[in-house]
Amino acid sequence: MRRVTGATFFGWSRVFSGPSLNGPGFLGWVDEIMEHLKGSFAYLHKAVATIDEKNTVEPIQGASGTWQRTRLGLAVDAIAHSYDHYGQMVEYLRMNGIVPPASR
């Protein structure tokens, strides 16, 4: 979850053309991690709300990668990245004999 929060803040700070935000360097307790995760998704929602038909495919200055160079690409990446980590968590739970809550 630390990885998701950091990537969310970092990626979307480019949309706002602001400083790169990575969040705190250490999140030790579950409640700290979950609070930071919620904050990162609130930041994501705020950034997505700034996307309109004029800037959807406008290149973002300083962005790297291939398709993450536009706001549309970053939005797709945010969804795909989150689902990728969700799938990893589900697999980890199943490997340890735990049925994920969504599968109950």
CSV table of N, CA and C in Angstrom, one decimal:
chain,number,residue,atom,x,y,z
A,1,MET,N,0.8,-1.2,0.0
A,1,MET,CA,0.0,0.0,0.0
A,1,MET,C,0.9,1.3,0.0
A,2,ARG,N,2.0,1.2,0.6
A,2,ARG,CA,2.9,2.3,0.6
A,2,ARG,C,3.3,2.7,-0.8
A,3,ARG,N,3.5,1.7,-1.6
A,3,ARG,CA,3.9,1.9,-3.0
A,3,ARG,C,2.8,2.6,-3.8
A,4,VAL,N,1.5,2.2,-3.6
A,4,VAL,CA,0.4,2.8,-4.3
A,4,VAL,C,0.3,4.2,-3.9
A,5,THR,N,0.4,4.5,-2.6
A,5,THR,CA,0.2,5.9,-2.2
A,5,THR,C,1.4,6.8,-2.8
A,6,GLY,N,2.6,6.3,-2.7
A,6,GLY,CA,3.7,7.1,-3.3
A,6,GLY,C,3.6,7.3,-4.7
A,7,ALA,N,3.2,6.3,-5.5
A,7,ALA,CA,3.0,6.4,-6.9
A,7,ALA,C,1.9,7.4,-7.3
A,8,THR,N,0.8,7.3,-6.5
A,8,THR,CA,-0.3,8.2,-6.8
A,8,THR,C,0.0,9.6,-6.6
A,9,PHE,N,0.7,10.0,-5.5
A,9,PHE,CA,1.1,11.3,-5.2
A,9,PHE,C,2.1,11.8,-6.3
A,10,PHE,N,3.1,11.0,-6.5
A,10,PHE,CA,4.2,11.3,-7.5
A,10,PHE,C,3.6,11.6,-8.9
A,11,GLY,N,2.8,10.6,-9.4
A,11,GLY,CA,2.3,10.7,-10.7
A,11,GLY,C,1.4,11.9,-10.9
A,12,TRP,N,0.5,12.1,-10.0
A,12,TRP,CA,-0.5,13.2,-10.2
A,12,TRP,C,0.0,14.6,-9.9
A,13,SER,N,1.2,14.7,-9.1
A,13,SER,CA,1.7,16.0,-8.9
A,13,SER,C,2.2,16.6,-10.3
A,14,ARG,N,2.5,15.7,-11.2
A,14,ARG,CA,2.9,16.2,-12.6
A,14,ARG,C,1.7,16.8,-13.3
A,15,VAL,N,0.5,16.4,-13.0
A,15,VAL,CA,-0.7,16.9,-13.7
A,15,VAL,C,-0.9,18.4,-13.2
A,16,PHE,N,-0.7,18.6,-11.9
A,16,PHE,CA,-0.8,19.9,-11.4
A,16,PHE,C,0.4,20.8,-11.7
A,17,SER,N,1.4,20.3,-12.3
A,17,SER,CA,2.7,21.0,-12.6
A,17,SER,C,3.3,21.5,-11.3
A,18,GLY,N,3.1,20.8,-10.3
A,18,GLY,CA,3.6,21.2,-9.0
A,18,GLY,C,4.8,20.4,-8.6
A,19,PRO,N,5.3,20.6,-7.4
A,19,PRO,CA,6.4,19.8,-7.0
A,19,PRO,C,6.1,18.3,-6.9
A,20,SER,N,7.1,17.5,-7.0
A,20,SER,CA,6.9,16.1,-6.9
A,20,SER,C,6.6,15.7,-5.5
A,21,LEU,N,5.4,15.1,-5.3
A,21,LEU,CA,5.0,14.7,-3.9
A,21,LEU,C,5.2,13.1,-3.8
A,22,ASN,N,5.9,12.7,-2.8
A,22,ASN,CA,6.0,11.3,-2.5
A,22,ASN,C,5.4,10.9,-1.2
A,23,GLY,N,5.0,11.8,-0.4
A,23,GLY,CA,4.4,11.5,0.9
A,23,GLY,C,5.5,11.3,1.9
A,24,PRO,N,5.1,10.8,3.1
A,24,PRO,CA,6.1,10.6,4.1
A,24,PRO,C,7.1,9.5,3.8
A,25,GLY,N,8.3,9.5,4.3
A,25,GLY,CA,9.3,8.5,4.0
A,25,GLY,C,9.0,7.2,4.7
A,26,PHE,N,8.3,7.2,5.9
A,26,PHE,CA,8.1,6.0,6.6
A,26,PHE,C,6.6,6.0,7.1
A,27,LEU,N,5.9,5.0,6.8
A,27,LEU,CA,4.6,4.7,7.3
A,27,LEU,C,4.6,3.4,8.0
A,28,GLY,N,4.6,3.4,9.3
A,28,GLY,CA,4.8,2.1,10.0
A,28,GLY,C,3.5,1.4,10.4
A,29,TRP,N,2.5,2.1,10.8
A,29,TRP,CA,1.3,1.4,11.4
A,29,TRP,C,0.2,1.4,10.3
A,30,VAL,N,-0.6,0.4,10.4
A,30,VAL,CA,-1.7,0.2,9.4
A,30,VAL,C,-2.6,1.4,9.3
A,31,ASP,N,-2.9,2.1,10.5
A,31,ASP,CA,-3.8,3.2,10.4
A,31,ASP,C,-3.1,4.4,9.7
A,32,GLU,N,-1.8,4.5,9.8
A,32,GLU,CA,-1.0,5.6,9.1
A,32,GLU,C,-1.0,5.3,7.6
A,33,ILE,N,-0.8,4.1,7.3
A,33,ILE,CA,-0.8,3.7,5.9
A,33,ILE,C,-2.2,3.9,5.2
A,34,MET,N,-3.2,3.5,5.9
A,34,MET,CA,-4.6,3.6,5.4
A,34,MET,C,-5.0,5.1,5.2
A,35,GLU,N,-4.6,5.9,6.2
A,35,GLU,CA,-4.9,7.4,6.2
A,35,GLU,C,-4.2,8.0,5.0
A,36,HIS,N,-2.9,7.6,4.8
A,36,HIS,CA,-2.2,8.2,3.6
A,36,HIS,C,-2.7,7.7,2.3
A,37,LEU,N,-3.2,6.4,2.3
A,37,LEU,CA,-3.8,5.9,1.1
A,37,LEU,C,-5.1,6.7,0.7
A,38,LYS,N,-5.9,6.9,1.7
A,38,LYS,CA,-7.1,7.7,1.5
A,38,LYS,C,-6.8,9.1,1.0
A,39,GLY,N,-5.7,9.7,1.5
A,39,GLY,CA,-5.3,11.0,1.1
A,39,GLY,C,-4.8,11.0,-0.3
A,40,SER,N,-4.1,9.9,-0.7
A,40,SER,CA,-3.6,9.9,-2.1
A,40,SER,C,-4.7,9.7,-3.1
A,41,PHE,N,-5.8,9.0,-2.7
A,41,PHE,CA,-6.9,8.9,-3.6
A,41,PHE,C,-7.7,10.2,-3.7
A,42,ALA,N,-7.8,10.9,-2.6
A,42,ALA,CA,-8.5,12.2,-2.6
A,42,ALA,C,-7.7,13.1,-3.6
A,43,TYR,N,-6.4,13.1,-3.5
A,43,TYR,CA,-5.5,13.9,-4.4
A,43,TYR,C,-5.7,13.4,-5.9
A,44,LEU,N,-5.8,12.2,-6.1
A,44,LEU,CA,-6.1,11.6,-7.4
A,44,LEU,C,-7.4,12.2,-8.0
A,45,HIS,N,-8.5,12.1,-7.1
A,45,HIS,CA,-9.8,12.6,-7.6
A,45,HIS,C,-9.7,14.1,-7.9
A,46,LYS,N,-9.0,14.9,-7.1
A,46,LYS,CA,-8.8,16.3,-7.4
A,46,LYS,C,-8.1,16.5,-8.7
A,47,ALA,N,-7.1,15.7,-9.0
A,47,ALA,CA,-6.4,15.9,-10.2
A,47,ALA,C,-7.2,15.5,-11.4
A,48,VAL,N,-7.9,14.4,-11.3
A,48,VAL,CA,-8.8,14.0,-12.4
A,48,VAL,C,-9.9,15.0,-12.7
A,49,ALA,N,-10.3,15.7,-11.7
A,49,ALA,CA,-11.4,16.7,-11.9
A,49,ALA,C,-10.8,17.9,-12.8
A,50,THR,N,-9.5,18.0,-12.9
A,50,THR,CA,-9.0,19.1,-13.7
A,50,THR,C,-8.9,18.7,-15.2
A,51,ILE,N,-9.1,17.5,-15.5
A,51,ILE,CA,-9.0,17.1,-16.9
A,51,ILE,C,-10.2,17.5,-17.7
A,52,ASP,N,-10.0,18.1,-18.8
A,52,ASP,CA,-11.1,18.5,-19.7
A,52,ASP,C,-10.8,18.1,-21.1
A,53,GLU,N,-11.7,18.4,-22.0
A,53,GLU,CA,-11.4,18.0,-23.4
A,53,GLU,C,-10.2,18.8,-24.1
A,54,LYS,N,-9.9,19.9,-23.5
A,54,LYS,CA,-8.7,20.7,-24.1
A,54,LYS,C,-7.4,20.1,-23.6
A,55,ASN,N,-7.3,19.6,-22.4
A,55,ASN,CA,-6.0,19.1,-21.9
A,55,ASN,C,-5.8,17.6,-21.8
A,56,THR,N,-6.8,16.8,-22.2
A,56,THR,CA,-6.8,15.4,-22.1
A,56,THR,C,-5.6,14.7,-22.7
A,57,VAL,N,-5.2,15.1,-23.9
A,57,VAL,CA,-4.1,14.5,-24.6
A,57,VAL,C,-2.9,15.4,-24.8
A,58,GLU,N,-3.0,16.6,-24.1
A,58,GLU,CA,-1.9,17.5,-24.2
A,58,GLU,C,-0.7,16.9,-23.4
A,59,PRO,N,0.5,17.0,-24.1
A,59,PRO,CA,1.7,16.4,-23.4
A,59,PRO,C,2.0,17.1,-22.1
A,60,ILE,N,2.4,16.4,-21.1
A,60,ILE,CA,2.8,16.9,-19.8
A,60,ILE,C,4.3,17.1,-19.9
A,61,GLN,N,4.8,18.3,-19.6
A,61,GLN,CA,6.2,18.6,-19.7
A,61,GLN,C,6.9,17.9,-18.6
A,62,GLY,N,8.0,17.3,-19.0
A,62,GLY,CA,8.9,16.6,-18.1
A,62,GLY,C,8.5,15.1,-17.7
A,63,ALA,N,7.3,14.7,-18.3
A,63,ALA,CA,6.9,13.3,-18.0
A,63,ALA,C,7.7,12.3,-18.8
A,64,SER,N,7.9,11.2,-18.2
A,64,SER,CA,8.7,10.2,-18.9
A,64,SER,C,7.8,9.0,-19.2
A,65,GLY,N,8.3,7.9,-19.8
A,65,GLY,CA,7.5,6.8,-20.1
A,65,GLY,C,7.0,7.0,-21.6
A,66,THR,N,6.1,6.1,-22.0
A,66,THR,CA,5.6,6.2,-23.4
A,66,THR,C,4.2,6.7,-23.4
A,67,TRP,N,3.3,6.1,-22.7
A,67,TRP,CA,1.9,6.6,-22.8
A,67,TRP,C,1.5,7.4,-21.6
A,68,GLN,N,2.4,7.5,-20.6
A,68,GLN,CA,2.0,8.3,-19.4
A,68,GLN,C,2.4,9.7,-19.6
A,69,ARG,N,2.5,10.2,-20.8
A,69,ARG,CA,2.9,11.6,-21.0
A,69,ARG,C,1.7,12.5,-21.2
A,70,THR,N,0.5,12.0,-21.0
A,70,THR,CA,-0.7,12.9,-21.1
A,70,THR,C,-1.5,12.6,-19.9
A,71,ARG,N,-2.5,13.5,-19.6
A,71,ARG,CA,-3.4,13.3,-18.5
A,71,ARG,C,-4.2,12.0,-18.6
A,72,LEU,N,-4.7,11.8,-19.8
A,72,LEU,CA,-5.4,10.6,-20.1
A,72,LEU,C,-4.6,9.3,-19.8
A,73,GLY,N,-3.3,9.3,-20.2
A,73,GLY,CA,-2.4,8.2,-19.9
A,73,GLY,C,-2.2,8.0,-18.5
A,74,LEU,N,-2.0,9.1,-17.7
A,74,LEU,CA,-1.9,9.0,-16.3
A,74,LEU,C,-3.1,8.5,-15.6
A,75,ALA,N,-4.3,8.9,-16.1
A,75,ALA,CA,-5.5,8.4,-15.5
A,75,ALA,C,-5.7,6.9,-15.7
A,76,VAL,N,-5.4,6.4,-16.9
A,76,VAL,CA,-5.4,5.0,-17.2
A,76,VAL,C,-4.4,4.2,-16.3
A,77,ASP,N,-3.2,4.8,-16.2
A,77,ASP,CA,-2.1,4.2,-15.4
A,77,ASP,C,-2.5,4.1,-13.9
A,78,ALA,N,-3.2,5.2,-13.4
A,78,ALA,CA,-3.6,5.1,-12.0
A,78,ALA,C,-4.6,4.0,-11.7
A,79,ILE,N,-5.5,3.8,-12.6
A,79,ILE,CA,-6.5,2.7,-12.4
A,79,ILE,C,-5.8,1.3,-12.6
A,80,ALA,N,-5.0,1.2,-13.6
A,80,ALA,CA,-4.3,-0.1,-13.9
A,80,ALA,C,-3.3,-0.4,-12.8
A,81,HIS,N,-2.6,0.6,-12.3
A,81,HIS,CA,-1.6,0.4,-11.2
A,81,HIS,C,-2.3,-0.1,-9.9
A,82,SER,N,-3.4,0.6,-9.6
A,82,SER,CA,-4.1,0.2,-8.4
A,82,SER,C,-4.6,-1.2,-8.5
A,83,TYR,N,-5.2,-1.6,-9.6
A,83,TYR,CA,-5.7,-3.0,-9.8
A,83,TYR,C,-4.6,-4.0,-9.8
A,84,ASP,N,-3.4,-3.6,-10.3
A,84,ASP,CA,-2.3,-4.5,-10.3
A,84,ASP,C,-1.9,-4.9,-8.9
A,85,HIS,N,-1.8,-3.8,-8.0
A,85,HIS,CA,-1.5,-4.1,-6.6
A,85,HIS,C,-2.6,-4.8,-5.9
A,86,TYR,N,-3.9,-4.5,-6.2
A,86,TYR,CA,-5.0,-5.2,-5.6
A,86,TYR,C,-4.9,-6.7,-5.9
A,87,GLY,N,-4.5,-7.1,-7.2
A,87,GLY,CA,-4.4,-8.5,-7.6
A,87,GLY,C,-3.2,-9.1,-6.8
A,88,GLN,N,-2.2,-8.4,-6.6
A,88,GLN,CA,-1.0,-8.9,-5.8
A,88,GLN,C,-1.4,-9.2,-4.4
A,89,MET,N,-2.2,-8.3,-3.8
A,89,MET,CA,-2.7,-8.5,-2.4
A,89,MET,C,-3.6,-9.7,-2.3
A,90,VAL,N,-4.5,-9.9,-3.3
A,90,VAL,CA,-5.4,-11.0,-3.3
A,90,VAL,C,-4.6,-12.3,-3.4
A,91,GLU,N,-3.6,-12.4,-4.3
A,91,GLU,CA,-2.8,-13.5,-4.4
A,91,GLU,C,-2.0,-13.8,-3.2
A,92,TYR,N,-1.5,-12.8,-2.5
A,92,TYR,CA,-0.8,-13.0,-1.3
A,92,TYR,C,-1.7,-13.6,-0.2
A,93,LEU,N,-2.9,-13.1,-0.1
A,93,LEU,CA,-3.8,-13.6,0.9
A,93,LEU,C,-4.2,-15.0,0.6
A,94,ARG,N,-4.5,-15.4,-0.6
A,94,ARG,CA,-4.8,-16.7,-1.0
A,94,ARG,C,-3.7,-17.7,-0.7
A,95,MET,N,-2.4,-17.3,-1.0
A,95,MET,CA,-1.3,-18.1,-0.8
A,95,MET,C,-1.1,-18.4,0.7
A,96,ASN,N,-1.6,-17.5,1.6
A,96,ASN,CA,-1.5,-17.7,3.0
A,96,ASN,C,-2.8,-18.2,3.6
A,97,GLY,N,-3.7,-18.8,2.8
A,97,GLY,CA,-4.9,-19.5,3.3
A,97,GLY,C,-6.0,-18.5,3.7
A,98,ILE,N,-5.9,-17.3,3.3
A,98,ILE,CA,-7.0,-16.3,3.7
A,98,ILE,C,-7.8,-16.0,2.5
A,99,VAL,N,-9.2,-16.1,2.6
A,99,VAL,CA,-10.1,-15.7,1.6
A,99,VAL,C,-10.3,-14.2,1.6
A,100,PRO,N,-10.0,-13.5,0.5
A,100,PRO,CA,-10.1,-12.1,0.4
A,100,PRO,C,-11.5,-11.7,0.7
A,101,PRO,N,-11.8,-10.5,1.4
A,101,PRO,CA,-13.1,-10.1,1.7
A,101,PRO,C,-14.1,-10.0,0.5
A,102,ALA,N,-13.6,-9.6,-0.6
A,102,ALA,CA,-14.4,-9.5,-1.8
A,102,ALA,C,-14.9,-10.8,-2.4
A,103,SER,N,-14.2,-11.9,-2.0
A,103,SER,CA,-14.6,-13.3,-2.4
A,103,SER,C,-15.4,-14.0,-1.5
A,104,ARG,N,-15.8,-13.4,-0.4
A,104,ARG,CA,-16.6,-14.1,0.6
A,104,ARG,C,-18.1,-14.1,0.3
